[in-house]
Amino acid sequence: MKKQAVLTQSKLGLAIALALSGPIAYAQQDTSTSEDATIEEVVTTGTRLQGSAAAVVEERKAQAFVADILGAEQISRTGDSDAASALRRVTGLTLVDGKFIYVRGLGERYSSTQLNGASVPSPDPTRNVIPLDMFPASIIESMSVQKSYSPDMPANFGGGNVDIRTVSIPTEEVFDLSIGTGWNTNLSDDGLSYAGGSDDWLGKDDGTRALSPDMWSALARYQESINTASIASFENISLAEAAEINRSLAASLNTQNEVYTKSMAPDIKGSVTYGSNYDLGNDITFGFLAAVDYDSGWSNNEETEEVLGIANGEAVVNQRSETRVTTQDVELSGLLNFGIQVGDYHKLETSTIFLRNTADRVEQGGIETLNSINEDGLSYYDTDIRYEQRELLTNQIRGSHYFPELWGFALDWQYADSRANRDAPGEVFYRRINNRDLGEGIGDLAFQQTRTATTMQFQTLQDDAQDWRIDGELPLYLAEMEILVKGGGQVSKKARSSYSRRFALSAEQVNNEDLLNVGYDDLFSDANITDADFGLALFGAPTATDPNYLAAQQIEAGYGLVDVQVNQDWRVSGGLRWEQYTQVAAQLDIRDMTMIGDPAEAGRMEDDVYGSLALTYQLNDEMQLRFGYGSTVVRPDLRELTEVIFVDPITNFKVRGNSELMTTDIDNFDVRWEWYLPSGENYSVAAFYKDLANPIEAVEAKGTDSDRVITFLNGQAGEVYGVEFEFLKDLTRIADGLFVTGNLTLSDSEISIANTGNVELTNNTRRMTGHSKYVANLQLGYDSLNGEHSASLIYNVAGERIAFAGVKQGEVGIDDAFEQPFHSLDAVYTYYPDFNSKLKFKVQNILGDDVEIEQNGRTIQSRTVGTGISLEYSYAF
C-alpha cells in the first residue's frame, strides 16, 4: 500500500490534486509511462462488508485527528433502525435511554451533534442536544465520530463530535422501494390505549388533545387565570355566574380519556427513494434525490419502580409501583436534495430534511406511597397519558469551489436554517384509590375528593437555529514538505421558547358515591361538568414556578489550521480557534410576560482561544501511530440555567436548573496505533485521558419523600481515562466468507463534588454519572461467495453505570443507583435473490434481557424489553 500525501487525503483532495497540473507544480518530475507500458490486472475477493467498508476505512486512515467512521452498509448489516442505535456499535460509545450517545463515558452534554457539518436545534425540553433516535437509518450515508479535537470544529467538545451525513445526490438514476413489518414478544399481551390514541397513524394530532379556541380566548381575556374567583373579579359578576363560565370552559376540554386494553398490531415500515443525474451541456450537471421513510410500531412493557428514603437511621422504601406502559411510536421523515456541478471545480447543493417522531404513551398500574405503604388493603391506581410530537425541519445550502488560477485555493461554505418543535398537548394524569394492596389486583376504584382529581398539561417548545460557516484551503510546497493551510469562520445562533400550562378538574364538592367505580369518561362527561349541582370545577392559574422560559445563544468563531506532511513519515496538524459565546436564559411569568429574577443574572458572555495538535507517524506502509491534544469547553445547556422545574419526558424525574453553573474546561489527550492490512483486515489500540475543570454533573437535590428532583452542580475536578481496542479479522481459513469484527473499551472516571445546602451526596468522590467501565461489541459475519447470502450475529454490552447519585440525610446515606449491564444479542440475515432485491430478517434481544437499576442491593427500577422480530423487503429498479 502506498503512503499517501496529506493533500490527497483532505476532503478537497481531488481538487487539490488537480492543482498539480497548474503553475505551482512546475518542479514535479514527469511520471508518464511509455506506450508500451502494460497495466497489470489485479483481481481481489473479499466479504461484502470488507468491500463496502473500504472507503470508510480509507477516510478514517486519512484523518489527521482520531475519528471513527460508520458507513451505511455497516448500519444496514447490524439492522439498526436509527442513528442512536447504530452508534452504539462504535468503539467507546454507549446508548442511554435509546436516544443519547455517551462518548468515552461522558454524558450527552459532553457530545455535540452536527448534521452535514451544521449545528442543529433540539426538541428536548431538558437537553440542548438533539435525540439521535430522530434520524432514521434510511437517510444516513455515513456518520463520523471525531474523538480528538480539531480547530475547525466547535469548541464545545467533550467526549467527541458526531456528524450525521445524509445520503447524497446519485451519479445515476436510482429508484428504491422497501416495505417491512415487525413483532415483539411483549406484544403477545394486551396493551393500553384510549380514544385519542387510535387514529394518529401519521404521528400528527388531529387537534382533539389541544386547548380549544374558547379556552385560548378565555386565557387571553382573564390574564391566564380561569379560576372562578378570577373570572368573577374580572367580569364584576357573582361567583355563581362566574362558575357557569368556568364550567363551560371545562366542558371545552377533551375529557374522553378512558383507558382500555387492546391487542397489539404488528409494526409497519416502508420507504421510497428516487433520484437522478442529468447532463445539461456546457459541462454542467444537475441532480436530485428525494426520499420518504415511514415507521409505525408499538412497545408494551412492564415496569417496576421504588423510591428509597431515610427513616430512623436506615434506608426505607418510600414509594413503589408496578405498571404497564404501552407506546405507539410513529416516525415520518423526508429528504429532498438538489445539486448542480459546473465542471470539476464548482458544486452547489441544497438539502431539506424533515423529521417527525411521535410517541403516544399510556402508563397504568398500582402504586404505594408513604400514605398507603404500611396500610392493609390500600393502594393507588394511577393512569398517565402522554402524547409527544417532535419535529425537525432543516434547510441547508452549501458550495464547494476550487480555483486553479489561485494556486489551488479551495473554498467551502454553508448556511443552515433549522427549527425543532416539541408539542405535548393534553398530557393527562389521574389517581384512584384501590382497596387492595399493591400486587393483589384491582378492587373497588374511587376517584379522590381533591382539587386535582385529574390534571391536564399542555406544553410547547420551539428551538430555532441558524448556522453560517466558511472554510478555505491553500496547498503549499516547501522542500520535501506538503503544507495545507486552512482557515475559516462560523456563526451559530439559537433561540428557544418553552411554555407549559397545567389545569385540574376538582372533585372536592362531588359526592363520594359518585366517585366510586366510575369510568373517567363518565365522571368527567360534559353533562356532569356543566351540572352546577354535581360539583366539578376547573382550576388553572399560573404561578411563578411554572416552567416557562426564553433562551438564546450565539457563538462567533474563527480558526486557523496547518496540516504538514514531512518526509512521507511525519504528519503534523494543529491550530487555534477563537470563540465568543453569549447566552441568555430567562424564566417568564406568562401572566404579564415579564421576566422572573434579576435581569443582570440572566445572561453571560465568554470568549477564549482553544488549540489542538495532532501528530501522525507512518511506521510503514500499513501501520501508523497518532498523538493528539486539544483544549476544549463544555457549556451549560439553555435549559440548565433557569431555576424552573420540568419533568424529564424520558426519565420522568423532576429537573431543576441552576443559574450558578459554570462552563467546564477540558484538556484532551489521545494516542492510537493503527494497522491496516491489504486484505481489508485492520487493528487499532488507543489510549485517552481527559482532565475536566468544573465538570457539570446531574445530581439528586432535596425533594419530597416520594419525588426525585434532579439538579445540576459543578464538581471541583474530574478525569476520564481508558484504552480502546478494535479489530476486523478475516476467518476464511475456517470457512469462506466468514469474518469477525469488534471492539472493547476499558475506562474509568472520577469526579469530586462538594455538598451544598440543597444537595447532600453519599459519595462526594465517585465515577461520573453514566460512565461504564467497559463497553464491548462483537460481530460474527458471513458473506457467501456467490453474493446471495449475508448473515451477522451482533453482541453489545456496556458495564454498569451510575443512573443517579445517592443522597444522605445526616450521617446516613443511600448508595449510588447503578443501571445494570444490558446484554444485547441480535441476529440479521439478508438474502439477495437477484441484483436488484434483498430480503432482510432480523431478531433483536435474543437473550430477552431487561433494563434494571439497582440501589442499596435491591432493584429499584426494571423494564421488560422483549425479543423483536422483523422482516423487510427492498427492491432497486
JSON list of N, CA and C in Angstrom, two decimals, residues 676-706:
[
{"chain": "A", "resi": 676, "resn": "TYR", "atom": "N", "xyz": [-3.44, -1.37, 9.10]},
{"chain": "A", "resi": 676, "resn": "TYR", "atom": "CA", "xyz": [-4.36, -1.64, 8.00]},
{"chain": "A", "resi": 676, "resn": "TYR", "atom": "C", "xyz": [-3.68, -2.60, 7.03]},
{"chain": "A", "resi": 677, "resn": "LEU", "atom": "N", "xyz": [-4.25, -3.78, 6.86]},
{"chain": "A", "resi": 677, "resn": "LEU", "atom": "CA", "xyz": [-3.67, -4.80, 6.00]},
{"chain": "A", "resi": 677, "resn": "LEU", "atom": "C", "xyz": [-4.31, -4.76, 4.61]},
{"chain": "A", "resi": 678, "resn": "PRO", "atom": "N", "xyz": [-3.58, -5.15, 3.58]},
{"chain": "A", "resi": 678, "resn": "PRO", "atom": "CA", "xyz": [-4.13, -5.14, 2.22]},
{"chain": "A", "resi": 678, "resn": "PRO", "atom": "C", "xyz": [-5.38, -6.00, 2.07]},
{"chain": "A", "resi": 679, "resn": "SER", "atom": "N", "xyz": [-5.51, -7.02, 2.88]},
{"chain": "A", "resi": 679, "resn": "SER", "atom": "CA", "xyz": [-6.67, -7.92, 2.79]},
{"chain": "A", "resi": 679, "resn": "SER", "atom": "C", "xyz": [-7.95, -7.27, 3.27]},
{"chain": "A", "resi": 680, "resn": "GLY", "atom": "N", "xyz": [-7.85, -6.09, 3.91]},
{"chain": "A", "resi": 680, "resn": "GLY", "atom": "CA", "xyz": [-9.01, -5.45, 4.49]},
{"chain": "A", "resi": 680, "resn": "GLY", "atom": "C", "xyz": [-9.06, -5.60, 6.00]},
{"chain": "A", "resi": 681, "resn": "GLU", "atom": "N", "xyz": [-8.25, -6.49, 6.54]},
{"chain": "A", "resi": 681, "resn": "GLU", "atom": "CA", "xyz": [-8.18, -6.61, 7.99]},
{"chain": "A", "resi": 681, "resn": "GLU", "atom": "C", "xyz": [-7.56, -5.35, 8.58]},
{"chain": "A", "resi": 682, "resn": "ASN", "atom": "N", "xyz": [-7.98, -4.99, 9.79]},
{"chain": "A", "resi": 682, "resn": "ASN", "atom": "CA", "xyz": [-7.37, -3.84, 10.45]},
{"chain": "A", "resi": 682, "resn": "ASN", "atom": "C", "xyz": [-7.47, -4.00, 11.96]},
{"chain": "A", "resi": 683, "resn": "TYR", "atom": "N", "xyz": [-6.53, -3.39, 12.65]},
{"chain": "A", "resi": 683, "resn": "TYR", "atom": "CA", "xyz": [-6.44, -3.46, 14.10]},
{"chain": "A", "resi": 683, "resn": "TYR", "atom": "C", "xyz": [-6.04, -2.08, 14.62]},
{"chain": "A", "resi": 684, "resn": "SER", "atom": "N", "xyz": [-6.50, -1.76, 15.81]},
{"chain": "A", "resi": 684, "resn": "SER", "atom": "CA", "xyz": [-6.08, -0.50, 16.42]},
{"chain": "A", "resi": 684, "resn": "SER", "atom": "C", "xyz": [-6.14, -0.62, 17.94]},
{"chain": "A", "resi": 685, "resn": "VAL", "atom": "N", "xyz": [-5.26, 0.12, 18.58]},
{"chain": "A", "resi": 685, "resn": "VAL", "atom": "CA", "xyz": [-5.23, 0.24, 20.04]},
{"chain": "A", "resi": 685, "resn": "VAL", "atom": "C", "xyz": [-5.08, 1.73, 20.35]},
{"chain": "A", "resi": 686, "resn": "ALA", "atom": "N", "xyz": [-5.93, 2.24, 21.23]},
{"chain": "A", "resi": 686, "resn": "ALA", "atom": "CA", "xyz": [-5.90, 3.66, 21.55]},
{"chain": "A", "resi": 686, "resn": "ALA", "atom": "C", "xyz": [-5.94, 3.84, 23.06]},
{"chain": "A", "resi": 687, "resn": "ALA", "atom": "N", "xyz": [-5.37, 4.94, 23.52]},
{"chain": "A", "resi": 687, "resn": "ALA", "atom": "CA", "xyz": [-5.46, 5.35, 24.92]},
{"chain": "A", "resi": 687, "resn": "ALA", "atom": "C", "xyz": [-5.87, 6.82, 24.96]},
{"chain": "A", "resi": 688, "resn": "PHE", "atom": "N", "xyz": [-6.64, 7.19, 25.96]},
{"chain": "A", "resi": 688, "resn": "PHE", "atom": "CA", "xyz": [-7.09, 8.57, 26.07]},
{"chain": "A", "resi": 688, "resn": "PHE", "atom": "C", "xyz": [-7.13, 9.00, 27.53]},
{"chain": "A", "resi": 689, "resn": "TYR", "atom": "N", "xyz": [-7.02, 10.30, 27.71]},
{"chain": "A", "resi": 689, "resn": "TYR", "atom": "CA", "xyz": [-7.11, 10.90, 29.05]},
{"chain": "A", "resi": 689, "resn": "TYR", "atom": "C", "xyz": [-7.73, 12.28, 28.91]},
{"chain": "A", "resi": 690, "resn": "LYS", "atom": "N", "xyz": [-8.69, 12.57, 29.77]},
{"chain": "A", "resi": 690, "resn": "LYS", "atom": "CA", "xyz": [-9.35, 13.87, 29.77]},
{"chain": "A", "resi": 690, "resn": "LYS", "atom": "C", "xyz": [-9.36, 14.42, 31.18]},
{"chain": "A", "resi": 691, "resn": "ASP", "atom": "N", "xyz": [-8.90, 15.66, 31.31]},
{"chain": "A", "resi": 691, "resn": "ASP", "atom": "CA", "xyz": [-8.87, 16.35, 32.60]},
{"chain": "A", "resi": 691, "resn": "ASP", "atom": "C", "xyz": [-9.92, 17.46, 32.56]},
{"chain": "A", "resi": 692, "resn": "LEU", "atom": "N", "xyz": [-10.90, 17.41, 33.47]},
{"chain": "A", "resi": 692, "resn": "LEU", "atom": "CA", "xyz": [-12.03, 18.33, 33.45]},
{"chain": "A", "resi": 692, "resn": "LEU", "atom": "C", "xyz": [-11.99, 19.25, 34.67]},
{"chain": "A", "resi": 693, "resn": "ALA", "atom": "N", "xyz": [-12.05, 20.54, 34.43]},
{"chain": "A", "resi": 693, "resn": "ALA", "atom": "CA", "xyz": [-12.17, 21.54, 35.49]},
{"chain": "A", "resi": 693, "resn": "ALA", "atom": "C", "xyz": [-13.61, 22.01, 35.55]},
{"chain": "A", "resi": 694, "resn": "ASN", "atom": "N", "xyz": [-14.21, 22.00, 36.73]},
{"chain": "A", "resi": 694, "resn": "ASN", "atom": "CA", "xyz": [-15.61, 22.39, 36.94]},
{"chain": "A", "resi": 694, "resn": "ASN", "atom": "C", "xyz": [-16.57, 21.51, 36.12]},
{"chain": "A", "resi": 695, "resn": "PRO", "atom": "N", "xyz": [-16.43, 20.19, 36.15]},
{"chain": "A", "resi": 695, "resn": "PRO", "atom": "CA", "xyz": [-17.34, 19.35, 35.36]},
{"chain": "A", "resi": 695, "resn": "PRO", "atom": "C", "xyz": [-18.77, 19.50, 35.85]},
{"chain": "A", "resi": 696, "resn": "ILE", "atom": "N", "xyz": [-19.70, 19.49, 34.90]},
{"chain": "A", "resi": 696, "resn": "ILE", "atom": "CA", "xyz": [-21.13, 19.61, 35.21]},
{"chain": "A", "resi": 696, "resn": "ILE", "atom": "C", "xyz": [-21.70, 18.21, 35.40]},
{"chain": "A", "resi": 697, "resn": "GLU", "atom": "N", "xyz": [-22.44, 18.03, 36.48]},
{"chain": "A", "resi": 697, "resn": "GLU", "atom": "CA", "xyz": [-22.98, 16.72, 36.80]},
{"chain": "A", "resi": 697, "resn": "GLU", "atom": "C", "xyz": [-24.44, 16.85, 37.26]},
{"chain": "A", "resi": 698, "resn": "ALA", "atom": "N", "xyz": [-25.27, 15.90, 36.85]},
{"chain": "A", "resi": 698, "resn": "ALA", "atom": "CA", "xyz": [-26.64, 15.85, 37.32]},
{"chain": "A", "resi": 698, "resn": "ALA", "atom": "C", "xyz": [-26.67, 15.09, 38.64]},
{"chain": "A", "resi": 699, "resn": "VAL", "atom": "N", "xyz": [-27.29, 15.70, 39.66]},
{"chain": "A", "resi": 699, "resn": "VAL", "atom": "CA", "xyz": [-27.34, 15.11, 41.00]},
{"chain": "A", "resi": 699, "resn": "VAL", "atom": "C", "xyz": [-28.76, 15.23, 41.54]},
{"chain": "A", "resi": 700, "resn": "GLU", "atom": "N", "xyz": [-29.05, 14.45, 42.57]},
{"chain": "A", "resi": 700, "resn": "GLU", "atom": "CA", "xyz": [-30.36, 14.50, 43.18]},
{"chain": "A", "resi": 700, "resn": "GLU", "atom": "C", "xyz": [-30.38, 15.56, 44.27]},
{"chain": "A", "resi": 701, "resn": "ALA", "atom": "N", "xyz": [-31.35, 16.45, 44.19]},
{"chain": "A", "resi": 701, "resn": "ALA", "atom": "CA", "xyz": [-31.49, 17.51, 45.19]},
{"chain": "A", "resi": 701, "resn": "ALA", "atom": "C", "xyz": [-32.51, 17.07, 46.24]},
{"chain": "A", "resi": 702, "resn": "LYS", "atom": "N", "xyz": [-32.59, 17.85, 47.30]},
{"chain": "A", "resi": 702, "resn": "LYS", "atom": "CA", "xyz": [-33.57, 17.56, 48.33]},
{"chain": "A", "resi": 702, "resn": "LYS", "atom": "C", "xyz": [-34.97, 17.81, 47.77]},
{"chain": "A", "resi": 703, "resn": "GLY", "atom": "N", "xyz": [-35.84, 16.84, 47.87]},
{"chain": "A", "resi": 703, "resn": "GLY", "atom": "CA", "xyz": [-37.21, 16.98, 47.39]},
{"chain": "A", "resi": 703, "resn": "GLY", "atom": "C", "xyz": [-38.16, 16.38, 48.40]},
{"chain": "A", "resi": 704, "resn": "THR", "atom": "N", "xyz": [-39.32, 15.99, 47.96]},
{"chain": "A", "resi": 704, "resn": "THR", "atom": "CA", "xyz": [-40.26, 15.36, 48.86]},
{"chain": "A", "resi": 704, "resn": "THR", "atom": "C", "xyz": [-39.88, 13.90, 49.04]},
{"chain": "A", "resi": 705, "resn": "ASP", "atom": "N", "xyz": [-40.54, 13.24, 49.96]},
{"chain": "A", "resi": 705, "resn": "ASP", "atom": "CA", "xyz": [-40.20, 11.84, 50.25]},
{"chain": "A", "resi": 705, "resn": "ASP", "atom": "C", "xyz": [-40.44, 10.93, 49.07]},
{"chain": "A", "resi": 706, "resn": "SER", "atom": "N", "xyz": [-41.39, 11.27, 48.21]},
{"chain": "A", "resi": 706, "resn": "SER", "atom": "CA", "xyz": [-41.75, 10.37, 47.12]},
{"chain": "A", "resi": 706, "resn": "SER", "atom": "C", "xyz": [-41.34, 10.88, 45.75]}
]
